Short mmCIF file of C-alpha atoms in Angstrom, two decimals:
data_model
loop_
_atom_site.label_atom_id
_atom_site.label_comp_id
_atom_site.label_asym_id
_atom_site.label_seq_id
_atom_site.Cartn_x
_atom_site.Cartn_y
_atom_site.Cartn_z
CA UNK A 48 0.00 0.00 0.00
CA UNK A 49 2.81 2.33 0.84
CA UNK A 50 4.38 1.37 -2.45
CA UNK A 51 1.23 2.21 -4.38
CA UNK A 52 0.92 5.59 -2.67
CA UNK A 53 4.57 6.29 -3.47
CA UNK A 54 4.02 5.52 -7.12
CA UNK A 55 0.96 7.80 -7.23
CA UNK A 56 2.96 10.56 -5.61
CA UNK A 57 5.74 10.20 -8.17
CA UNK A 58 3.22 10.22 -11.06
CA UNK A 59 1.63 13.35 -9.69
CA UNK A 60 4.97 15.03 -9.44
CA UNK A 61 5.82 14.03 -12.99
CA UNK A 62 2.49 15.34 -14.27
CA UNK A 63 2.92 18.54 -12.31
CA UNK A 64 6.39 19.00 -13.79
CA UNK A 65 5.09 18.30 -17.27
CA UNK A 66 2.34 20.85 -16.78
CA UNK A 67 4.77 23.42 -15.53
CA UNK A 68 7.00 22.81 -18.53
CA UNK A 69 4.08 22.98 -20.94
CA UNK A 70 2.79 26.14 -19.28
CA UNK A 71 6.25 27.72 -19.46
CA UNK A 72 6.66 26.76 -23.08
CA UNK A 73 3.21 28.13 -23.85
CA UNK A 74 4.00 31.41 -22.20
CA UNK A 75 7.36 31.54 -24.00
CA UNK A 76 5.71 30.79 -27.32
CA UNK A 77 3.14 33.51 -26.70
CA UNK A 78 5.95 35.93 -25.87
CA UNK A 79 7.84 35.10 -29.07
CA UNK A 80 4.68 35.43 -31.15
CA UNK A 81 3.85 38.76 -29.55
CA UNK A 82 7.41 40.03 -30.13
CA UNK A 83 7.27 38.97 -33.76
CA UNK A 84 3.91 40.68 -34.17
CA UNK A 85 5.24 43.87 -32.61
CA UNK A 86 8.33 43.85 -34.84
CA UNK A 87 6.18 43.18 -37.85
CA UNK A 88 3.90 46.05 -36.85
CA UNK A 89 6.88 48.36 -36.46
CA UNK A 90 8.44 47.37 -39.80
CA UNK A 91 6.69 48.88 -42.87
CA UNK A 92 5.38 46.48 -45.45
CA UNK A 93 7.77 45.46 -48.22
CA UNK A 94 5.49 46.98 -50.85
CA UNK A 95 5.56 50.32 -49.02
CA UNK A 96 9.38 50.24 -48.81
CA UNK A 97 9.63 49.46 -52.50
CA UNK A 98 7.21 52.30 -53.33
CA UNK A 99 9.26 54.72 -51.25
CA UNK A 100 12.44 53.62 -53.06
CA UNK A 101 10.79 54.02 -56.46
CA UNK A 102 9.53 57.46 -55.46
CA UNK A 103 13.03 58.54 -54.45
CA UNK A 104 14.43 57.25 -57.75
CA UNK A 105 11.78 59.15 -59.71
CA UNK A 106 12.39 62.31 -57.72
CA UNK A 107 16.12 62.05 -58.40
CA UNK A 108 15.50 61.41 -62.10
CA UNK A 109 13.16 64.41 -62.38
CA UNK A 110 15.73 66.53 -60.56
CA UNK A 111 18.47 65.35 -62.92
CA UNK A 112 16.39 65.97 -66.06
CA UNK A 113 15.22 69.34 -64.78
CA UNK A 114 18.76 70.42 -63.98
CA UNK A 115 19.98 69.34 -67.43
CA UNK A 116 17.08 71.20 -69.08
CA UNK A 117 17.82 74.37 -67.16
CA UNK A 118 21.52 74.12 -68.03
CA UNK A 119 20.71 73.66 -71.74
CA UNK A 120 18.18 76.51 -71.78
CA UNK A 121 20.61 78.75 -69.91
CA UNK A 122 23.44 77.91 -72.31
CA UNK A 123 21.26 78.56 -75.36
CA UNK A 124 20.09 81.84 -73.87
CA UNK A 125 23.67 82.92 -73.21
CA UNK A 126 24.72 81.90 -76.75
CA UNK A 127 21.88 83.82 -78.41
CA UNK A 128 22.55 86.78 -76.15
CA UNK A 129 26.23 86.78 -77.14
CA UNK A 130 25.35 86.53 -80.83
CA UNK A 131 22.90 89.42 -80.52
CA UNK A 132 25.56 91.46 -78.74
CA UNK A 133 28.05 90.71 -81.51
CA UNK A 134 25.47 91.66 -84.15
CA UNK A 135 24.80 95.00 -82.49
CA UNK A 136 28.43 96.01 -82.02
CA UNK A 137 29.60 94.68 -85.41
CA UNK A 138 30.13 97.34 -88.07
CA UNK A 139 27.59 97.24 -90.90
CA UNK A 140 28.56 95.02 -93.81
CA UNK A 141 29.33 97.14 -96.83
CA UNK A 142 28.83 95.45 -100.18
CA UNK A 143 31.70 96.43 -102.43
CA UNK A 144 30.86 96.50 -106.15
CA UNK A 145 32.90 94.04 -108.18
CA UNK A 146 33.89 96.92 -110.47
CA UNK A 147 35.61 98.86 -107.67
CA UNK A 148 39.30 98.06 -108.06
CA UNK A 149 40.52 100.84 -105.76
CA UNK A 150 39.07 102.51 -102.67
CA UNK A 151 37.04 105.59 -103.56
CA UNK A 152 36.25 108.72 -101.55
CA UNK A 153 32.77 108.86 -103.03
CA UNK A 154 30.54 106.71 -105.18
CA UNK A 155 27.68 107.51 -107.51
CA UNK A 156 25.61 105.31 -109.80
CA UNK A 157 24.71 105.70 -113.46
CA UNK A 158 22.26 103.56 -115.37
CA UNK A 159 23.97 103.61 -118.75
CA UNK A 160 22.86 100.26 -120.15
CA UNK A 161 20.35 101.86 -122.53
CA UNK A 162 22.16 105.17 -123.13
CA UNK A 163 23.53 106.40 -126.42
CA UNK A 164 27.04 107.78 -126.82
CA UNK A 165 25.80 111.37 -126.51
CA UNK A 166 23.60 110.60 -123.49
CA UNK A 167 26.49 108.97 -121.68
CA UNK A 168 28.76 111.96 -122.41
CA UNK A 169 26.23 114.37 -120.85
CA UNK A 170 25.49 112.15 -117.83
CA UNK A 171 29.15 111.45 -117.10
CA UNK A 172 30.09 115.13 -117.44
CA UNK A 173 27.43 115.97 -114.85
CA UNK A 174 28.63 113.50 -112.18
CA UNK A 175 32.32 114.20 -112.89
CA UNK A 176 32.00 117.92 -112.33
CA UNK A 177 33.52 119.52 -109.20
CA UNK A 178 35.35 116.48 -107.83
CA UNK A 179 37.86 117.88 -105.25
CA UNK A 180 41.58 117.53 -105.89
CA UNK A 181 42.89 114.27 -104.46
CA UNK A 182 39.40 112.79 -104.11
CA UNK A 183 38.39 109.70 -106.06
CA UNK A 184 34.87 109.32 -107.42
CA UNK A 185 33.77 105.83 -108.44
CA UNK A 186 31.02 105.87 -111.05
CA UNK A 187 29.27 102.54 -110.56
CA UNK A 188 27.16 101.18 -113.39
CA UNK A 189 23.74 99.75 -112.56
CA UNK A 190 22.66 97.38 -113.82
CA UNK A 191 26.16 96.08 -114.40
CA UNK A 192 27.33 95.73 -117.97
CA UNK A 193 30.44 94.16 -119.46
CA UNK A 194 33.45 95.99 -120.83
CA UNK A 195 32.40 95.03 -124.34
CA UNK A 196 28.93 96.50 -123.80
CA UNK A 197 30.42 99.70 -122.41
CA UNK A 198 32.68 100.09 -125.44
CA UNK A 199 29.66 99.54 -127.69
CA UNK A 200 27.88 102.44 -125.94
CA UNK A 201 30.92 104.64 -126.67
CA UNK A 202 30.89 103.36 -130.27
CA UNK A 203 34.62 102.71 -130.19
CA UNK A 204 36.44 101.36 -133.22
CA UNK A 205 38.81 99.12 -131.29
CA UNK A 206 40.01 95.90 -132.96
CA UNK A 207 37.98 92.81 -132.15
CA UNK A 208 41.03 91.01 -130.78
CA UNK A 209 41.54 93.86 -128.31
CA UNK A 210 37.94 93.79 -127.09
CA UNK A 211 38.16 90.02 -126.62
CA UNK A 212 41.32 90.45 -124.54
CA UNK A 213 39.34 92.49 -122.00
CA UNK A 214 37.66 90.91 -118.99
CA UNK A 215 34.01 91.77 -118.38
CA UNK A 216 34.91 93.89 -115.32
CA UNK A 217 35.90 97.55 -115.65
CA UNK A 218 35.92 100.67 -113.50
CA UNK A 219 35.26 104.27 -114.49
CA UNK A 220 35.70 107.26 -112.23
CA UNK A 221 37.33 110.62 -111.64
CA UNK A 222 40.42 111.70 -109.67
CA UNK A 223 40.09 115.42 -109.04
CA UNK A 224 39.17 116.63 -112.51
CA UNK A 225 40.71 113.71 -114.38
CA UNK A 226 38.50 110.84 -115.56
CA UNK A 227 39.93 107.33 -115.78
CA UNK A 228 39.12 103.88 -117.10
CA UNK A 229 40.55 100.66 -115.63
CA UNK A 230 39.92 97.36 -117.41
CA UNK A 231 40.86 93.87 -116.26
CA UNK A 232 42.65 91.77 -118.87
CA UNK A 233 42.15 88.24 -120.07
CA UNK A 234 45.18 88.27 -122.36
CA UNK A 235 47.99 90.80 -121.93
CA UNK A 236 49.66 89.88 -125.22
CA UNK A 237 46.52 90.48 -127.28
CA UNK A 238 45.72 93.63 -125.31
CA UNK A 239 49.20 95.08 -125.89
CA UNK A 240 49.07 94.54 -129.65
CA UNK A 241 45.45 95.65 -129.85
CA UNK A 242 46.10 98.93 -128.01
CA UNK A 243 48.83 99.84 -130.51
CA UNK A 244 46.37 99.25 -133.33
CA UNK A 245 43.66 101.30 -131.60
CA UNK A 246 45.83 104.38 -131.01
CA UNK A 247 44.82 106.05 -134.29
CA UNK A 248 41.13 106.34 -133.33
CA UNK A 249 41.34 106.12 -129.53
CA UNK A 250 41.29 109.91 -128.86
CA UNK A 251 38.02 110.41 -130.74
CA UNK A 252 36.49 107.16 -129.47
CA UNK A 253 37.07 108.08 -125.80
CA UNK A 254 35.91 111.72 -125.97
CA UNK A 255 32.65 110.94 -124.03
CA UNK A 256 34.81 109.76 -121.11
CA UNK A 257 36.84 113.00 -121.09
CA UNK A 258 34.19 115.68 -121.65
CA UNK A 259 36.22 118.55 -120.15
CA UNK A 260 39.51 117.75 -121.88
CA UNK A 261 39.77 120.53 -124.46
CA UNK A 262 43.24 119.40 -125.52
CA UNK A 263 41.91 115.98 -126.44
CA UNK A 264 39.11 117.55 -128.48
CA UNK A 265 41.71 119.45 -130.52
CA UNK A 266 43.75 116.36 -131.38
CA UNK A 267 44.09 115.63 -135.09
CA UNK A 268 44.60 112.34 -136.82
CA UNK A 269 48.27 113.21 -137.35
CA UNK A 270 48.98 113.15 -133.60
CA UNK A 271 50.76 110.02 -132.42
CA UNK A 272 51.46 108.37 -129.08
CA UNK A 273 54.98 108.37 -127.67
CA UNK A 274 56.78 106.24 -125.11
CA UNK A 275 57.44 107.80 -121.71
CA UNK A 276 58.31 106.38 -118.28
CA UNK A 277 56.22 107.04 -115.17
CA UNK A 278 57.23 105.46 -111.86
CA UNK A 279 59.51 103.06 -113.73
CA UNK A 280 56.56 101.94 -115.86
CA UNK A 281 56.40 102.11 -119.64
CA UNK A 282 53.58 104.45 -120.61
CA UNK A 283 52.14 105.44 -123.97
CA UNK A 284 51.32 109.17 -124.02
CA UNK A 285 49.58 111.39 -126.57
CA UNK A 286 50.99 114.96 -126.53
CA UNK A 287 48.59 117.87 -126.82
CA UNK A 288 50.29 119.22 -129.93
CA UNK A 289 53.45 119.21 -131.99
CA UNK A 290 55.18 121.65 -129.64
CA UNK A 291 53.55 120.41 -126.42
CA UNK A 292 55.06 117.92 -124.02
CA UNK A 293 51.98 117.71 -121.81
CA UNK A 294 50.02 114.56 -122.59
CA UNK A 295 46.26 114.74 -123.10
CA UNK A 296 45.80 110.96 -123.00
CA UNK A 297 47.87 108.16 -121.47
CA UNK A 298 47.62 104.44 -121.03
CA UNK A 299 49.73 101.74 -119.38
CA UNK A 300 49.46 98.19 -118.12
CA UNK A 301 49.54 97.41 -114.41
CA UNK A 302 51.19 94.06 -113.60
CA UNK A 303 50.09 92.89 -117.06
CA UNK A 304 46.67 92.31 -115.52
CA UNK A 305 44.97 95.68 -115.92
CA UNK A 306 44.81 98.47 -118.47
CA UNK A 307 44.75 102.05 -117.13
CA UNK A 308 43.62 104.97 -119.30
CA UNK A 309 43.54 108.57 -118.03
CA UNK A 310 44.48 112.09 -119.17
CA UNK A 311 47.18 113.29 -116.74
CA UNK A 312 50.44 111.97 -115.34
CA UNK A 313 49.41 112.89 -111.76
CA UNK A 314 46.19 110.90 -112.07
CA UNK A 315 48.09 107.95 -113.53
CA UNK A 316 50.58 107.98 -110.64
CA UNK A 317 47.75 108.04 -108.10
CA UNK A 318 45.98 105.15 -109.80
CA UNK A 319 49.17 103.05 -109.88
CA UNK A 320 49.80 103.80 -106.20
CA UNK A 321 46.24 102.85 -105.25
CA UNK A 322 46.33 99.62 -107.25
CA UNK A 323 49.65 98.71 -105.64
CA UNK A 324 48.18 99.36 -102.21
CA UNK A 325 45.13 97.22 -102.98
CA UNK A 326 47.35 94.39 -104.21
CA UNK A 327 49.53 94.46 -101.08
CA UNK A 328 46.52 94.52 -98.74
CA UNK A 329 45.12 91.25 -100.08
#
């Protein structure tokens, strides 16, 4: 009997111990579950964290794009502003006529394309009047015509080979009271020979270009050109008479590329100096 009571007592103790263990484990399990729930409650959901990360990425991207846009707009604005500033301070572009071989003090325009020989003589005499000494007047032709067309207006009797040796560009003007004609050349050899052949009729042919040259008007067909030297250049000069040494018409070639015709040595020297200056400045 004592043995049976002892066994019951041991069983009771075992059961009590098992219950205590189970109760402790239950409480511990509840504690762990509650801790996990609390941590889970504190930690934001994964979807929310991902959304926040995406939002930050988008904000950074917008900031980057916006900054780049502002930089580009600012750079373009600065560039256009600089260009506008340059445009305002830049000197105006002056269109130089292709027929202006030397710098002129003044320029006037004549529409001679449909003029006759007499009409040109009157119009040129009007614009050439009262040009100050040392000043250069460029008489521009508008619309532009070729050298051959200009010679046709003057009704010159120049040899065909000479006319063909001329380029289409020419310049007419006045230095002080002395008119001049400068013609670009295509062939110096043909121009040289052609000018010698033209000398017999040149004074009468070019009278419309020298309306105030009374000495040229008095020239007869017996007058002949002579060789002279001006600034170490060979020049052909037509004296004003048998006893006169003052030329009333001269011509020479500049660098074998241009023909210069004028009616005074001073004007010829000025033209050669100006052409030399233009050549050196290029």
